[in-house]
mmCIF file of N, CA and C in Angstrom:
data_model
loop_
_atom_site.group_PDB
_atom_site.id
_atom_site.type_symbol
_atom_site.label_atom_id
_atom_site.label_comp_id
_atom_site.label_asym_id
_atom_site.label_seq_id
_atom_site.Cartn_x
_atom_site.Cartn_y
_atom_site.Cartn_z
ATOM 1 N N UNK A 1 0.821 -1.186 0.000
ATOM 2 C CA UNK A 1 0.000 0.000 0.000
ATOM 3 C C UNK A 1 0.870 1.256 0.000
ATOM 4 N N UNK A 2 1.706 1.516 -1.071
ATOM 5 C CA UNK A 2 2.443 2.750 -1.691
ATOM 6 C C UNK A 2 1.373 4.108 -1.031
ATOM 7 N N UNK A 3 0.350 3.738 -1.663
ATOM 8 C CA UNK A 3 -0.395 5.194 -1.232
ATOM 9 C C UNK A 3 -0.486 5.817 0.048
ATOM 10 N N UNK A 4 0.031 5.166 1.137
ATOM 11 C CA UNK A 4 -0.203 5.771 2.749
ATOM 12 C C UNK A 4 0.987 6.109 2.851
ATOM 13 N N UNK A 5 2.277 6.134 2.200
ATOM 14 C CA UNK A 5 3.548 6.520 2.779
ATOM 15 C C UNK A 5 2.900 8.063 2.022
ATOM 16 N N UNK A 6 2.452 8.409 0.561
ATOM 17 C CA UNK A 6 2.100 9.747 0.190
ATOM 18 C C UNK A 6 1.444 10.471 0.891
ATOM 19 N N UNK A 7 0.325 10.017 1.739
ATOM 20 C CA UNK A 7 -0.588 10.418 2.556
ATOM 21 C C UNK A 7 0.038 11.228 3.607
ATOM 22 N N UNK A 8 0.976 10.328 4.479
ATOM 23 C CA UNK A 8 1.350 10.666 5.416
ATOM 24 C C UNK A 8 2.873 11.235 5.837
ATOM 25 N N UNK A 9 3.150 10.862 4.286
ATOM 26 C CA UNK A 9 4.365 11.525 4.265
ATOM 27 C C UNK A 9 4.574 12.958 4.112
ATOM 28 N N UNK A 10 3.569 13.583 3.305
ATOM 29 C CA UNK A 10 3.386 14.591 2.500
ATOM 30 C C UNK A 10 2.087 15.594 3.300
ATOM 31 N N UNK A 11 1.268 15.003 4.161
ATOM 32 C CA UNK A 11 0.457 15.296 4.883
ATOM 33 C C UNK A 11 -0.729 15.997 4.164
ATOM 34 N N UNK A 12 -1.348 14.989 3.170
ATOM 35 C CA UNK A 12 -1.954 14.899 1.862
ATOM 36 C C UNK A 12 -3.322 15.373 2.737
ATOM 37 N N UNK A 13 -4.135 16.028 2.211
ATOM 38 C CA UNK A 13 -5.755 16.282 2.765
ATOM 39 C C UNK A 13 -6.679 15.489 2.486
ATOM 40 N N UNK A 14 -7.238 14.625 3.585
ATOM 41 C CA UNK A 14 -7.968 13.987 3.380
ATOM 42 C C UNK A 14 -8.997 13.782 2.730
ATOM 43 N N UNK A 15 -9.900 15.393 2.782
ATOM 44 C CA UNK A 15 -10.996 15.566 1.486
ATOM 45 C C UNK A 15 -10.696 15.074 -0.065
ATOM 46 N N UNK A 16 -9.093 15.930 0.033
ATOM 47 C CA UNK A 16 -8.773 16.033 -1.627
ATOM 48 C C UNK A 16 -8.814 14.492 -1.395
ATOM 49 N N UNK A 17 -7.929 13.550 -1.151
ATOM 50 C CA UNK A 17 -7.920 12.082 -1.257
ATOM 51 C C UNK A 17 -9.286 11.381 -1.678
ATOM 52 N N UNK A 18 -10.155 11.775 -0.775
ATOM 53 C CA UNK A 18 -11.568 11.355 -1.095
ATOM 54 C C UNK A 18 -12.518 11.434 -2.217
ATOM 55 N N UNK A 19 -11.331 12.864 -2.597
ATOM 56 C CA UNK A 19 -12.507 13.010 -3.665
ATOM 57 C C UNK A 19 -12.057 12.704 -5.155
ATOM 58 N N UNK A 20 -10.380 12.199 -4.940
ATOM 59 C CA UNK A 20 -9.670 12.061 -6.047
ATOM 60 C C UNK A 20 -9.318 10.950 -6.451
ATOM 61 N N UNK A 21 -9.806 10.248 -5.239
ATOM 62 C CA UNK A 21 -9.078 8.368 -5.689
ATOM 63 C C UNK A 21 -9.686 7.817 -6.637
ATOM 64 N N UNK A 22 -9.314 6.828 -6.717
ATOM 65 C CA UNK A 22 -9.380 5.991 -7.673
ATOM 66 C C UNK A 22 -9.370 4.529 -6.818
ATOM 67 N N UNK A 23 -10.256 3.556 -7.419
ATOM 68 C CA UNK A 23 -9.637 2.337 -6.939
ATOM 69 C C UNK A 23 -9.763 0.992 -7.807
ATOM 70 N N UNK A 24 -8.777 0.198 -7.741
ATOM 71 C CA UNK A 24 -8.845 -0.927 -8.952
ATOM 72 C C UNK A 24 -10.066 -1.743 -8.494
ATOM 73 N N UNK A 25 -9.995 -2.029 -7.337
ATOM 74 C CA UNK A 25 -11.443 -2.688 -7.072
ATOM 75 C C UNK A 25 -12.388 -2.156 -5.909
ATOM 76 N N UNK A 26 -13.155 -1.552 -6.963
ATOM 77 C CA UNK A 26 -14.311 -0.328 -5.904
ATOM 78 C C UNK A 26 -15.052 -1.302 -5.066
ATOM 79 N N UNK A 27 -15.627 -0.899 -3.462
ATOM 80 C CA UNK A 27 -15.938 -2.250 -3.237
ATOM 81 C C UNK A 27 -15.779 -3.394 -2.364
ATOM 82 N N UNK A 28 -14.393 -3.760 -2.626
ATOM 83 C CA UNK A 28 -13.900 -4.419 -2.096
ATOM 84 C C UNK A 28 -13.738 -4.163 -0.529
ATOM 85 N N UNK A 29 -13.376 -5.088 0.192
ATOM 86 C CA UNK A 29 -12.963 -5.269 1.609
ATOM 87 C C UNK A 29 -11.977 -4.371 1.724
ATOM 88 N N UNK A 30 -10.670 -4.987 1.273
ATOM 89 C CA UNK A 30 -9.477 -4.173 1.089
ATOM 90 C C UNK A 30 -9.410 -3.200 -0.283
ATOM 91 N N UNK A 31 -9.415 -2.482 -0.292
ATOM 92 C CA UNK A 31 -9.514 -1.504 -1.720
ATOM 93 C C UNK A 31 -7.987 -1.245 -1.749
ATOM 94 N N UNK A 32 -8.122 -1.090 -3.662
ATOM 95 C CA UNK A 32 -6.579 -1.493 -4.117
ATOM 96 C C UNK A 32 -6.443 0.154 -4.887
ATOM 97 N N UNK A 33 -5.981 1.413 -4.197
ATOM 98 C CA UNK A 33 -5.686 2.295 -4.355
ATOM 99 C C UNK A 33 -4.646 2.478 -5.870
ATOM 100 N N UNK A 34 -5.508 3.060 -6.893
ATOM 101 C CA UNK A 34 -4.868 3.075 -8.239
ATOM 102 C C UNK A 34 -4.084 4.303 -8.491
ATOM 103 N N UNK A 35 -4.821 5.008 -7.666
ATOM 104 C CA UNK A 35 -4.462 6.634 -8.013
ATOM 105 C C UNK A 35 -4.992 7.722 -7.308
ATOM 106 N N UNK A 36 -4.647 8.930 -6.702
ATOM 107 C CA UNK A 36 -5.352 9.911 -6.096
ATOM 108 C C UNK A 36 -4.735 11.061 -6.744
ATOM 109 N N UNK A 37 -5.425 12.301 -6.849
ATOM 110 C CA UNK A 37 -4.877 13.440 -7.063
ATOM 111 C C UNK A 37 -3.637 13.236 -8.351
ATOM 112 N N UNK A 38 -2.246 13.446 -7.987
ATOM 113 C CA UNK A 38 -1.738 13.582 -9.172
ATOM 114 C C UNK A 38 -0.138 12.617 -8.904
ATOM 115 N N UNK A 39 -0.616 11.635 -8.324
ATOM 116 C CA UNK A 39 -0.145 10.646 -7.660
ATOM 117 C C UNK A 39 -0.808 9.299 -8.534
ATOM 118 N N UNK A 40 -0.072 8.026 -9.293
ATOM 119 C CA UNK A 40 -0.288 6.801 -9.651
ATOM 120 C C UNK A 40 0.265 5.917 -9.161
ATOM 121 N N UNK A 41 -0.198 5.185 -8.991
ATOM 122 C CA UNK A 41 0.605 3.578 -8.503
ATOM 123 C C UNK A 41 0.455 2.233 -9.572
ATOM 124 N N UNK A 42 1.680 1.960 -9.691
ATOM 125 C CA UNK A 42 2.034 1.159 -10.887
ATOM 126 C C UNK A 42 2.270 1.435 -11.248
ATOM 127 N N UNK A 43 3.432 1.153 -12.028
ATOM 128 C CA UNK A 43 4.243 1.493 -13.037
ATOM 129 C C UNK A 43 3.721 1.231 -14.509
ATOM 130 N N UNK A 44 3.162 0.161 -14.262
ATOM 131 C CA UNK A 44 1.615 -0.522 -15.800
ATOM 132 C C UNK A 44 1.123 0.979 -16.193
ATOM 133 N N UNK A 45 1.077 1.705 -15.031
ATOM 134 C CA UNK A 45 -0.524 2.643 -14.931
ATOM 135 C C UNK A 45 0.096 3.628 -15.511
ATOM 136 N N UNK A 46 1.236 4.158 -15.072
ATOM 137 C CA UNK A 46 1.841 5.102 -15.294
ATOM 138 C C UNK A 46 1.837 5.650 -17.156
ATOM 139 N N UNK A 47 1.801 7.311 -17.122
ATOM 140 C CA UNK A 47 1.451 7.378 -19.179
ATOM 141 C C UNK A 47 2.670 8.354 -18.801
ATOM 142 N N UNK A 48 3.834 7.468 -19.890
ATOM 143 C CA UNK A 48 5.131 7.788 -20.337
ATOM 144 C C UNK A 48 4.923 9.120 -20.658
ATOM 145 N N UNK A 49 4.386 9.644 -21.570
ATOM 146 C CA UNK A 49 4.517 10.775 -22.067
ATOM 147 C C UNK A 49 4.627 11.949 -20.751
ATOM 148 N N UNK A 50 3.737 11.623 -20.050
ATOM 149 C CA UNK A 50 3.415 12.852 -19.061
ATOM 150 C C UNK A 50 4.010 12.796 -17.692
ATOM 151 N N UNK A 51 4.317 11.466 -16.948
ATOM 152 C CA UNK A 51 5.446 11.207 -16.005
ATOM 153 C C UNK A 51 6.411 12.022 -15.952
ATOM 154 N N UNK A 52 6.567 12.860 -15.586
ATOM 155 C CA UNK A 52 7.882 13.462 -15.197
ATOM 156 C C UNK A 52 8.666 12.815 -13.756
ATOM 157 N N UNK A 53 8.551 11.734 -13.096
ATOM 158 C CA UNK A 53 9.186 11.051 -11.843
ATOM 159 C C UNK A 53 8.629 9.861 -11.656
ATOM 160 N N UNK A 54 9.611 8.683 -10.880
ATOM 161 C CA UNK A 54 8.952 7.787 -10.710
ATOM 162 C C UNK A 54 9.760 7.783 -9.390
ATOM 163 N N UNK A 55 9.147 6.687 -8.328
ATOM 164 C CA UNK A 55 9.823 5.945 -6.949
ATOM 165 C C UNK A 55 9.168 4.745 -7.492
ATOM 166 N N UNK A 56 10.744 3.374 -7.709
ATOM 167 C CA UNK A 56 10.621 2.515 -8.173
ATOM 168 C C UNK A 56 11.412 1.923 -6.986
ATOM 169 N N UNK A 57 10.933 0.371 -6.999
ATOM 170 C CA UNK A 57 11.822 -0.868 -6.606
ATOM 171 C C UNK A 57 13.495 -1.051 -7.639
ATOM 172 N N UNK A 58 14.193 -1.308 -7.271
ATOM 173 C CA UNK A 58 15.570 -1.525 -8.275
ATOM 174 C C UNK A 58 14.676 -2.653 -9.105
ATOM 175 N N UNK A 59 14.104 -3.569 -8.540
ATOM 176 C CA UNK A 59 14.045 -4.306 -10.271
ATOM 177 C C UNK A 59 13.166 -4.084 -11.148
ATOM 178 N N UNK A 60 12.604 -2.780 -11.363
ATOM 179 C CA UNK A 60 12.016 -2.134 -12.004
ATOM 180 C C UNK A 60 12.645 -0.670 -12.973
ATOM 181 N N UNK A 61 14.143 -1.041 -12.381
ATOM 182 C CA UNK A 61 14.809 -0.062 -12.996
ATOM 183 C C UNK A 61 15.217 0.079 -14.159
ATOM 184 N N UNK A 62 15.601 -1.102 -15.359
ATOM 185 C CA UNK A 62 15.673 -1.660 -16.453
ATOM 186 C C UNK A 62 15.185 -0.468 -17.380
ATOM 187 N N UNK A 63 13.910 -0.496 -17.795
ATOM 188 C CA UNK A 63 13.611 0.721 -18.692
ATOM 189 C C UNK A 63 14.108 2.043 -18.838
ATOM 190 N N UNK A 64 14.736 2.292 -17.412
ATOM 191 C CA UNK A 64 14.919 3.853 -17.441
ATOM 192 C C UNK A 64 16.259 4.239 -17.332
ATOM 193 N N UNK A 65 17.671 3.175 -18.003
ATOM 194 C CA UNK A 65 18.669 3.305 -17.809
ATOM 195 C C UNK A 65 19.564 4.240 -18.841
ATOM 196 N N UNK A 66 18.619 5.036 -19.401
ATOM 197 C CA UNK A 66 19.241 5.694 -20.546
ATOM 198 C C UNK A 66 19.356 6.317 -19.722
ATOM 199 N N UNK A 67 20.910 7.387 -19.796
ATOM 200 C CA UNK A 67 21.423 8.427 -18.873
ATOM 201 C C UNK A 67 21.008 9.840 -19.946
ATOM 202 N N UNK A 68 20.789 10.190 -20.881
ATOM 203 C CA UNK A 68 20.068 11.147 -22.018
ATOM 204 C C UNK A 68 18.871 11.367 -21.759
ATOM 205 N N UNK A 69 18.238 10.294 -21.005
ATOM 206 C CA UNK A 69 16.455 10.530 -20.396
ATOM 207 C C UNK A 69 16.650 10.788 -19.527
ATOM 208 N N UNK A 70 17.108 10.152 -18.407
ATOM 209 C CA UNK A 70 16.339 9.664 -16.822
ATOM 210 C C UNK A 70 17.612 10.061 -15.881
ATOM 211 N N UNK A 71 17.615 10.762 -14.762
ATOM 212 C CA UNK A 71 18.693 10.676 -13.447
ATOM 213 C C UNK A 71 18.087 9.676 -12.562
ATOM 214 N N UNK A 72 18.605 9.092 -12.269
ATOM 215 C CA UNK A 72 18.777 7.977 -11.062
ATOM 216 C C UNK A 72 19.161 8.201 -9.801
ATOM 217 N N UNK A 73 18.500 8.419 -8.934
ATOM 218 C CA UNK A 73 18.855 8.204 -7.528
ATOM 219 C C UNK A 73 18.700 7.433 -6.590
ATOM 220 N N UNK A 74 19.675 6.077 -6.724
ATOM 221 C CA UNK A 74 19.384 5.199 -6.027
ATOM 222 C C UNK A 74 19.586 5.126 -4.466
ATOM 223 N N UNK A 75 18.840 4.415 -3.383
ATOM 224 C CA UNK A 75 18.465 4.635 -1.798
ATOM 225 C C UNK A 75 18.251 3.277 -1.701
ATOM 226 N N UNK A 76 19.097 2.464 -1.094
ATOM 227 C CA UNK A 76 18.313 0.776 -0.562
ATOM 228 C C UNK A 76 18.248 0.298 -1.966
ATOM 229 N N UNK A 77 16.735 -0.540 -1.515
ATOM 230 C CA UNK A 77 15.926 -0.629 -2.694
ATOM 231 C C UNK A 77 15.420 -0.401 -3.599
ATOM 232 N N UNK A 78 15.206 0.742 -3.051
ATOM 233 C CA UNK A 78 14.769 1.701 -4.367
ATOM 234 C C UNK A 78 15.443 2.811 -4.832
ATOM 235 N N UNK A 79 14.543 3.719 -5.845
ATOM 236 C CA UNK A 79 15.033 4.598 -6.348
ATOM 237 C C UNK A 79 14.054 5.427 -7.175
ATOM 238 N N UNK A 80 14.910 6.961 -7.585
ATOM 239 C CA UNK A 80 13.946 7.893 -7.772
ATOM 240 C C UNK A 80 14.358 8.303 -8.704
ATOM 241 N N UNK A 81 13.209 7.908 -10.177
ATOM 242 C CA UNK A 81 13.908 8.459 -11.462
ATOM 243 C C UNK A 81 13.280 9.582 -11.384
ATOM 244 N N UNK A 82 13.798 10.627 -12.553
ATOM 245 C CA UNK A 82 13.270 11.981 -12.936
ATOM 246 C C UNK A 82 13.482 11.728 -14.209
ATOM 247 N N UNK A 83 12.864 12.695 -15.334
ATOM 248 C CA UNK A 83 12.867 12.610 -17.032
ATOM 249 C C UNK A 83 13.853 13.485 -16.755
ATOM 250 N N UNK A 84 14.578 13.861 -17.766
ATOM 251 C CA UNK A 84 15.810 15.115 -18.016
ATOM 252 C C UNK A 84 14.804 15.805 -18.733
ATOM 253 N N UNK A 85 14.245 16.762 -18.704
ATOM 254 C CA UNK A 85 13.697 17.923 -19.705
ATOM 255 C C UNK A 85 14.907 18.302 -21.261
ATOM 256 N N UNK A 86 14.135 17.591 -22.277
ATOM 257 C CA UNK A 86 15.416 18.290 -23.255
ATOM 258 C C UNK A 86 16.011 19.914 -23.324
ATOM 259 N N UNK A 87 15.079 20.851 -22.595
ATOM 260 C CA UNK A 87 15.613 21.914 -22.735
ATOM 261 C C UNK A 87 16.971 22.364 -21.519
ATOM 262 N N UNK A 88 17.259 21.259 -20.469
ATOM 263 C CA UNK A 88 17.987 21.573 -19.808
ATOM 264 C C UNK A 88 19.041 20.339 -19.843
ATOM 265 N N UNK A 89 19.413 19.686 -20.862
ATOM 266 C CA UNK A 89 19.939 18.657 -20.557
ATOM 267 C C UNK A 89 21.276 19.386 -21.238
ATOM 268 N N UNK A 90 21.610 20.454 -21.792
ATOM 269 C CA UNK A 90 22.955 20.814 -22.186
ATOM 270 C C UNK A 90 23.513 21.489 -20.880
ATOM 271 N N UNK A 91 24.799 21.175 -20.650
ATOM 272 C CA UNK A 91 25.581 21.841 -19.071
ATOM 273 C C UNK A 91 25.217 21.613 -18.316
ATOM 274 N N UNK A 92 24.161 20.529 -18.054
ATOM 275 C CA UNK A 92 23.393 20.053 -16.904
ATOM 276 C C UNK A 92 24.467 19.412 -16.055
ATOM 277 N N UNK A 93 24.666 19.950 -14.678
ATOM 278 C CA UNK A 93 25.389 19.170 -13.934
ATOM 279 C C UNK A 93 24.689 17.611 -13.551
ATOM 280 N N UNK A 94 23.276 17.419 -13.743
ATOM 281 C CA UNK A 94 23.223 15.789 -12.846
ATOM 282 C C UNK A 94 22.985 15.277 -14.433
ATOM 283 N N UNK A 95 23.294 15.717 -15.872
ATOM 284 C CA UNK A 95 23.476 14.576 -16.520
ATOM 285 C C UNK A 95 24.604 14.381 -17.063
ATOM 286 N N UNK A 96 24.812 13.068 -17.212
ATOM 287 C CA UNK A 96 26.728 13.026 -17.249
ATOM 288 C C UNK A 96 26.917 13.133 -18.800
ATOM 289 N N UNK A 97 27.868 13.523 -18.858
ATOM 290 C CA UNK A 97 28.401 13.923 -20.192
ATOM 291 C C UNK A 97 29.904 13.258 -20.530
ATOM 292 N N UNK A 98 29.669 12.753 -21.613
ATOM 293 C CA UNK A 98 31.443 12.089 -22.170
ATOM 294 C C UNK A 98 32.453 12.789 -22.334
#
């Protein structure tokens, strides 16, 4: 349950939550939190185009190893990609250059 570390990490408002979720199975006993506000869970779910960040598990890191796209900040297990914006990727200190 990804979505309660956002909640409470971030000290998310409960209304907005309520009124923004999403759930894969509405319903249910345990409800499987898809999405709130401007926050997704899954990486499936996630639309490439418009992602600008992810917090991934390392073995989910595979796709995003182009250093021309993505900075990497790996922690433990995980890690925190960002897109490089093409308009700042020249002299950019966090993208490495040959």
């Amino acid at each position: 349950m990804p979505y309660i570390y956002v909640l409470f990490g971030t000290g998310f408002p409960t209304p907005r939550f309520s009124s923004t979720v999403k759930y894969g199975n509405p319903g249910s006993e345990l409800q499987n939190v898809m999405s709130f506000d401007r926050y997704t869970f899954g990486l499936s779910r996630c639309d490439r185009q418009r992602t600008e960040a992810y917090v991934l598990n390392r073995y989910e890191l595979m796709s995003f190893l182009d250093p021309k796209q993505f900075v990497i900040y790996a922690f433990g297990d995980y890690a925190v990609v960002m897109k490089i914006a093409p308009r700042f990727m020249e002299n950019s200190p966090l993208v490495p250059h040959s």
